[in-house]
Amino acid sequence: MASPESAVNGPTMTAGAASKSLRNAFGGVIAFIILVLIGVLAFSIRLFSVIKYESVIHEFDPYFNYRVTQFLSKNGIYDFWNWFDDRTWYPLGRVIGGTVYPGLTLTAGTIWKVVNSLNIPLSVETVCVFTAPIFSAFASWAAYLLTKEVKGPGAGLTAAALLAMVPSYISRSVAGSYDNEAVAIFALVFTFYLYIKTLNTGSLFYATLNALAYFYMVCSWGGYTFIINLIPMHVLLCIVTGRYSSRLYIAYAPLVVLGTLLASLVPVVGFNAVLTSEHFASFLVFIIIHVVALAYYIKGILSPKMFKVAVTLVVSAGLAVCCAVIAILIAVVASSPTKGWSGRSLTLLDPTYASKYIPIIASVSEHQPPTWPSYFMDINVLAFLVPAGIIACFMPLTDSSSFVILYIVTSVYFSGVMVRLMLVLAPAACILSGIALSEAFNVLTRSIKFQLPGIAGNPSIAVRMWCIMSTSKENGSSTVVAPNDIPKTEEAAKEKPAKKNRKKEKENVEKKPTPSKTEKRLLVLPLEASVIAVLLLVLLGAFYVVHCVWAAAEAYSAPSIVLTSHSNDGGLHVFDDFREAYSWLSHNTDVDDKVASWWDYGYQTTAMANRTVLVDNNTWNNTHIATVGTAMSSPEKQAWEIFHSLDVKYVLVVFGGVVGYPSDDINKFLWMVRIGGGVFPHIKEPDYLRDGQYRIDAQATPTMLNCLMYKLSYFRFVETDGKGFDRVRRTEIGKKHFKLTHFEEVFTTHHWMVRIYKLKPQRNRIRGKTKKSKSSRSVSSKRDVRGKRNPWH
Amino acid sequence: MEASLRAQRTAALLIFAFLSLLAVSSSAAQEIQILNAERRIDLSSQIAIVFLTLKVENTGKAAASEVLLSFPPTEADHLAEVKAQAASGKKRKKTHVPLDVKPTDVPDAPKGAKCFRIALLNPLSPGETSTIEVLYMLTHSMEPFPAEISQSEPQLVYYRDSAYILSPYRIKQQTTFIKTPSTNVLSFSRVEPTNRAGMELKYGPYEDRPAYSFSPVLVHFENNNPFAVVEELVREVEISHWGNLQITEHYTLAHGGAKLKGVFSRVDYQSRPGASGVSSFKNLLARLPARVHSVYYRDEIGNISSSRLRTDSRKSELEIEPRYPLFGGWKSTFVIGYGLPLEDFLFESTDGKRYLNFTFGCPLSGTVVDKLTVKVVLPEGSKDPSAVVPFPVEQHMETKYSYLDVVGRPVLVLEKKNVVPEHNTLFQVYYSFNPVFMLAEPLMLVSTVFFLFAACVAYLHIDVSIRKR
């Protein structure tokens, strides 16, 4: 990436400085090699999961993506668009082609196809596992390009190296973590890079590329709304601060037009690209930029006096039109219940929204606000370098550096709302830290270089270098903003702005005579201080590297379907219960059997066991999930009725009480009660709590001890150790000996982590018996409870 | 129900046999009689292994060069392997010479009976006697009854056979011994004289039975040995002349015994290992060749961590556990793959051809394979493949495209049904190969990289702008 550029720059160098151009070419080659190494680093640091565990798809959502990719590679793109999946959300089904962000799937499918057309027999799974590491290498290269546009190649390389191993990004892109974010971060950074590139060059070519990159981002992730809001914000900022230029127009207007057209081609977005409030900001700014452009144009052709008249005319007319348009907009927006915003977007604007209204969003741990330690865990020392980076961006405030500042500020806010959006913060933090580190090294190494006796023998270089710094400090923005105003010669268009800065500054240096040398010397940092500072910075970087490697190796590599524990003698014990259960389901049940479980396990069940599930991790239908939650929190008979009415044959529960696996269904149970109770009010959360405490021991409420989830989890549990001691809750269970009347155990895994029950068939009707049981129940309660209890009757 | 039906059928067969006997007694092939026949049936595993010792006498006038064997139709489908050898000499100094066995059609045999022809080494001249030992194996010949059992029950099976050996010849004297895996024999048919002692049932001796005599017997006994049935096994043997032999084996494993009825309780299974799920099995042993390397054991959803590999200089043993214990009727699929050094298995024959010398059957011990497919993937560019297999197999050719192949690799596919561990014998695949083809792929890669760099150099030196700067 860098070598062609050095070659491009080569001819622009003055003929006399042959050695200089050689050094530049050399620098380009080094930069290229460093970039390749950064790519290798980004790829290989994510392989810990494969080495420590195995090459397998991780967690929940990646299994769905994997399944979709399998379908795509088997059936082709047209079947994929038309795919109606009847394996999930039984009996509703799901239109996969129209509800999925296809970017990741198409990317991996394309890679698979290309590789196989070269007769390299990689399986779809292998391709999926390694897609994320490959794209994180791409993402760090994109970060290099972006930072290079902002602050030059040095900062670019630093930022790329930081991004290659930032733990926050690693957590979503280890090998096997086949999720949208893996490719979306690359797309995000690359889109920003192309935007900055267009802004710096004013080239329509880059503007078109930018729209295409934005299209790829829209394909990949719902987070594209971040781009389509951030860029207008930046454009607005530029206009307000009087930085409007034709380059800004070229960078923005084609992006909105082409980008929106392309975005609406993606089935899952479709008309949302023009209908939802997430996109309104871009259109508003689109109008504003045209008004501004018109104003500048008119200003250019009219005399100042005429211009004033025109302004008053236009402003009065414009205000009237604006008011009308705004009134219509408000009316349209207000007519929709969520004000045109999706639930997740509203959560971003009002962090308390989800916990108040949408328990299903709040129940997902990655939608919780992060804690302070998680900032330290995920971006580590970058958190301290970012402020320095912001300052460095201000020192010459350019269009591009103001964009980076805006990016970091907004992403810090978003990351504060949802843990998951820490991922958006990570690239911004890396870019700014890269700038900060590179600037700091610049200053410090120059100080050292200037004072070292060996190099002082060639004072002209040192002095010149120093003068570059001093000029940039002395006449601040006037020099640096200048490149924006240079008339665009062909030569200048080819050059990078950073280069331009330096060149301009060099001219300044030549203009300035040397007498101020002694005065400048005083501003040099002391040699010892700079050496120590360099060492400290290196140490800081080393800490960062150590932390990142640790995080990649220990914290973020577990695939979560395989668990391991170290026994006392140092041996490794593997808990492979999930796959044991899914494998059993897939081989020993009928292919059309329906399996009910909490929605967490939906994707895995469809992908690994190939069985139809009621609900899955897509969580688009709250009522359906609430039905399953209600069944789980109901007594056995009612639960049986609900499940039976949904054709369920098997019920799967995850139980960690034997081996102490904490994220099991009993610990998630309160969410089932809450979500179920949100739709079916006869399920009340207080019924399951004793004095506001959630417990399963002898103090637990009878409702709790009789609900299906309790019974399925603890059925015959007492026979394992005689006491029924639950290792997760660290207590003996409340109800130890009981029988199941409507369910029977058909499979329990080796460590009891997954238990599968079968619904017993309906019992034969014996006339006397049914009458008796009916009469025993009170008629009134039966009428009003039954009606609500089972929505499918 | 089915049992009685079968008994009826066999009875009908019996009558038919007697009728046919009258009709054919004068034919020329009948000029052999068996003086003494001893049959030992071993039922201690899921495979019925039968040793048959026949003392044959030529009563005719011409020399006889072959001896016929026949099997009733119920056994004919389950017959996995028939071997014969001629025994000569006294007890201590017995020498065995393998004899050629070929399936044949005998026009006067009872309907459905399957006949084999044993070619004798030296034709039996009139009045001479000879001893022939026959070994045959029957798979799926034990029928679980009851067909569904609960977790705590032992597995009981039926074994059906005839008290008399079905033979195209008159048998002067015959005895049958049936060995059961345990002393728990619930019932057995009596065809006097019948004795039972411990784990052994003795039918006979019966004197002077005519040809095609048949008397159905039924033994009902306990057999808790794992009925591990590989329903389908695809073994892919890929030869790379760079020094590796890569084997990939795709298994579809099932428990062929009595189906599990109702619940599987992990509590019972873990707390009472001896009493609960006695007929289930949870591990299998694969015997692999020595010097095996990069062994993997996985299924379609990832690695299966429960396996152990033991290697020594002569053999390797891979102990594998499926993801879950297999109860009756349960299934599982998995893949075992491993690499072997090529020099142990690939040789050059005298005519310049190369040949692969490899074992045919399934490396899992004690299993029955319903359908075995062996695919030998030869290197790209090899010609005229031919296989030498000591028993009849179906053959055809395929083409496989693997790493950077252009014309594809020839694949010789060998298929065989009903494979037992006896089939773990060596087979050979001969082919001719020019070593130049080994260089094709490296050269391809090198040239690609070369052209890539050449294109880069060209791009950097070409000015494609329309206006001159």
PDB file of C-alpha atoms in Angstrom, chain B residues 53-150:
ATOM      1  CA  THR B  53     -15.337 -79.232   9.884  1.00  0.00           C
ATOM      2  CA  LEU B  54     -16.375 -81.609   7.152  1.00  0.00           C
ATOM      3  CA  LYS B  55     -14.951 -84.985   6.424  1.00  0.00           C
ATOM      4  CA  VAL B  56     -15.847 -85.662   2.808  1.00  0.00           C
ATOM      5  CA  GLU B  57     -15.814 -88.954   0.971  1.00  0.00           C
ATOM      6  CA  ASN B  58     -16.161 -89.492  -2.724  1.00  0.00           C
ATOM      7  CA  THR B  59     -18.621 -92.294  -3.251  1.00  0.00           C
ATOM      8  CA  GLY B  60     -18.929 -91.873  -6.986  1.00  0.00           C
ATOM      9  CA  LYS B  61     -16.927 -93.334  -9.803  1.00  0.00           C
ATOM     10  CA  ALA B  62     -15.289 -90.201 -11.162  1.00  0.00           C
ATOM     11  CA  ALA B  63     -12.923 -87.934  -9.337  1.00  0.00           C
ATOM     12  CA  ALA B  64     -14.553 -84.922  -7.682  1.00  0.00           C
ATOM     13  CA  SER B  65     -12.775 -81.614  -7.911  1.00  0.00           C
ATOM     14  CA  GLU B  66     -15.140 -79.506  -5.881  1.00  0.00           C
ATOM     15  CA  VAL B  67     -17.361 -79.610  -2.858  1.00  0.00           C
ATOM     16  CA  LEU B  68     -20.558 -77.602  -2.494  1.00  0.00           C
ATOM     17  CA  LEU B  69     -21.728 -75.685   0.549  1.00  0.00           C
ATOM     18  CA  SER B  70     -25.215 -74.341   0.942  1.00  0.00           C
ATOM     19  CA  PHE B  71     -26.886 -71.835   3.239  1.00  0.00           C
ATOM     20  CA  PRO B  72     -30.565 -71.330   3.942  1.00  0.00           C
ATOM     21  CA  PRO B  73     -32.058 -68.065   2.619  1.00  0.00           C
ATOM     22  CA  THR B  74     -32.297 -66.539   6.114  1.00  0.00           C
ATOM     23  CA  GLU B  75     -28.556 -66.834   6.468  1.00  0.00           C
ATOM     24  CA  ALA B  76     -27.703 -66.073   2.892  1.00  0.00           C
ATOM     25  CA  ASP B  77     -28.394 -62.351   3.288  1.00  0.00           C
ATOM     26  CA  HIS B  78     -26.358 -62.087   6.444  1.00  0.00           C
ATOM     27  CA  LEU B  79     -23.390 -64.019   5.205  1.00  0.00           C
ATOM     28  CA  ALA B  80     -20.385 -61.800   5.433  1.00  0.00           C
ATOM     29  CA  GLU B  81     -17.506 -64.072   4.712  1.00  0.00           C
ATOM     30  CA  VAL B  82     -16.920 -67.723   3.782  1.00  0.00           C
ATOM     31  CA  LYS B  83     -13.465 -69.205   3.972  1.00  0.00           C
ATOM     32  CA  ALA B  84     -12.355 -72.756   3.498  1.00  0.00           C
ATOM     33  CA  GLN B  85      -9.149 -74.582   4.029  1.00  0.00           C
ATOM     34  CA  ALA B  86      -8.009 -78.120   3.566  1.00  0.00           C
ATOM     35  CA  ALA B  87      -6.581 -79.753   6.622  1.00  0.00           C
ATOM     36  CA  SER B  88      -4.210 -82.627   6.414  1.00  0.00           C
ATOM     37  CA  GLY B  89      -2.092 -84.470   8.876  1.00  0.00           C
ATOM     38  CA  LYS B  90      -2.622 -85.449  12.449  1.00  0.00           C
ATOM     39  CA  LYS B  91      -3.603 -83.230  15.307  1.00  0.00           C
ATOM     40  CA  ARG B  92      -0.195 -81.834  16.135  1.00  0.00           C
ATOM     41  CA  LYS B  93       1.245 -81.547  12.676  1.00  0.00           C
ATOM     42  CA  LYS B  94      -1.857 -80.270  11.000  1.00  0.00           C
ATOM     43  CA  THR B  95      -1.242 -78.181   7.918  1.00  0.00           C
ATOM     44  CA  HIS B  96      -3.801 -75.864   6.471  1.00  0.00           C
ATOM     45  CA  VAL B  97      -4.062 -74.878   2.869  1.00  0.00           C
ATOM     46  CA  PRO B  98      -6.592 -72.178   1.970  1.00  0.00           C
ATOM     47  CA  LEU B  99      -9.076 -73.173  -0.667  1.00  0.00           C
ATOM     48  CA  ASP B 100     -10.859 -71.101  -3.213  1.00  0.00           C
ATOM     49  CA  VAL B 101     -14.539 -70.407  -2.458  1.00  0.00           C
ATOM     50  CA  LYS B 102     -16.883 -69.077  -5.088  1.00  0.00           C
ATOM     51  CA  PRO B 103     -20.636 -68.485  -5.059  1.00  0.00           C
ATOM     52  CA  THR B 104     -22.464 -70.646  -7.488  1.00  0.00           C
ATOM     53  CA  ASP B 105     -25.932 -71.687  -8.547  1.00  0.00           C
ATOM     54  CA  VAL B 106     -27.042 -75.217  -8.034  1.00  0.00           C
ATOM     55  CA  PRO B 107     -30.162 -75.916 -10.058  1.00  0.00           C
ATOM     56  CA  ASP B 108     -31.599 -78.493  -7.709  1.00  0.00           C
ATOM     57  CA  ALA B 109     -31.000 -76.578  -4.485  1.00  0.00           C
ATOM     58  CA  PRO B 110     -34.041 -75.486  -2.468  1.00  0.00           C
ATOM     59  CA  LYS B 111     -35.441 -72.138  -3.440  1.00  0.00           C
ATOM     60  CA  GLY B 112     -33.530 -69.230  -1.950  1.00  0.00           C
ATOM     61  CA  ALA B 113     -30.648 -71.313  -0.733  1.00  0.00           C
ATOM     62  CA  LYS B 114     -27.259 -69.930  -1.556  1.00  0.00           C
ATOM     63  CA  CYS B 115     -24.512 -72.235  -2.616  1.00  0.00           C
ATOM     64  CA  PHE B 116     -20.751 -71.947  -2.648  1.00  0.00           C
ATOM     65  CA  ARG B 117     -18.285 -74.051  -4.526  1.00  0.00           C
ATOM     66  CA  ILE B 118     -15.065 -75.024  -2.811  1.00  0.00           C
ATOM     67  CA  ALA B 119     -12.405 -75.949  -5.319  1.00  0.00           C
ATOM     68  CA  LEU B 120     -10.224 -78.719  -3.986  1.00  0.00           C
ATOM     69  CA  LEU B 121      -6.515 -78.635  -4.471  1.00  0.00           C
ATOM     70  CA  ASN B 122      -6.316 -82.177  -5.691  1.00  0.00           C
ATOM     71  CA  PRO B 123      -9.373 -83.859  -7.139  1.00  0.00           C
ATOM     72  CA  LEU B 124     -10.789 -86.393  -4.793  1.00  0.00           C
ATOM     73  CA  SER B 125     -10.520 -89.777  -6.391  1.00  0.00           C
ATOM     74  CA  PRO B 126     -13.275 -92.322  -5.753  1.00  0.00           C
ATOM     75  CA  GLY B 127     -13.300 -93.732  -2.261  1.00  0.00           C
ATOM     76  CA  GLU B 128     -10.884 -91.147  -0.944  1.00  0.00           C
ATOM     77  CA  THR B 129     -11.655 -88.890   2.003  1.00  0.00           C
ATOM     78  CA  SER B 130     -10.536 -85.394   2.812  1.00  0.00           C
ATOM     79  CA  THR B 131     -11.067 -82.921   5.651  1.00  0.00           C
ATOM     80  CA  ILE B 132     -12.252 -79.430   4.867  1.00  0.00           C
ATOM     81  CA  GLU B 133     -12.552 -76.688   7.411  1.00  0.00           C
ATOM     82  CA  VAL B 134     -14.972 -73.878   6.677  1.00  0.00           C
ATOM     83  CA  LEU B 135     -15.274 -70.612   8.520  1.00  0.00           C
ATOM     84  CA  TYR B 136     -18.196 -68.345   7.889  1.00  0.00           C
ATOM     85  CA  MET B 137     -19.603 -65.302   9.618  1.00  0.00           C
ATOM     86  CA  LEU B 138     -23.116 -64.034   9.882  1.00  0.00           C
ATOM     87  CA  THR B 139     -24.003 -60.469  10.708  1.00  0.00           C
ATOM     88  CA  HIS B 140     -27.344 -59.211  11.981  1.00  0.00           C
ATOM     89  CA  SER B 141     -28.278 -62.810  12.661  1.00  0.00           C
ATOM     90  CA  MET B 142     -29.232 -62.182  16.281  1.00  0.00           C
ATOM     91  CA  GLU B 143     -32.586 -60.563  16.637  1.00  0.00           C
ATOM     92  CA  PRO B 144     -33.252 -58.644  19.855  1.00  0.00           C
ATOM     93  CA  PHE B 145     -36.315 -59.892  21.641  1.00  0.00           C
ATOM     94  CA  PRO B 146     -37.931 -57.997  23.262  1.00  0.00           C
ATOM     95  CA  ALA B 147     -37.156 -55.478  20.577  1.00  0.00           C
ATOM     96  CA  GLU B 148     -37.378 -52.584  23.037  1.00  0.00           C
ATOM     97  CA  ILE B 149     -35.876 -52.644  26.477  1.00  0.00           C
ATOM     98  CA  SER B 150     -35.608 -50.083  29.218  1.00  0.00           C
TER      99      SER B 150
END
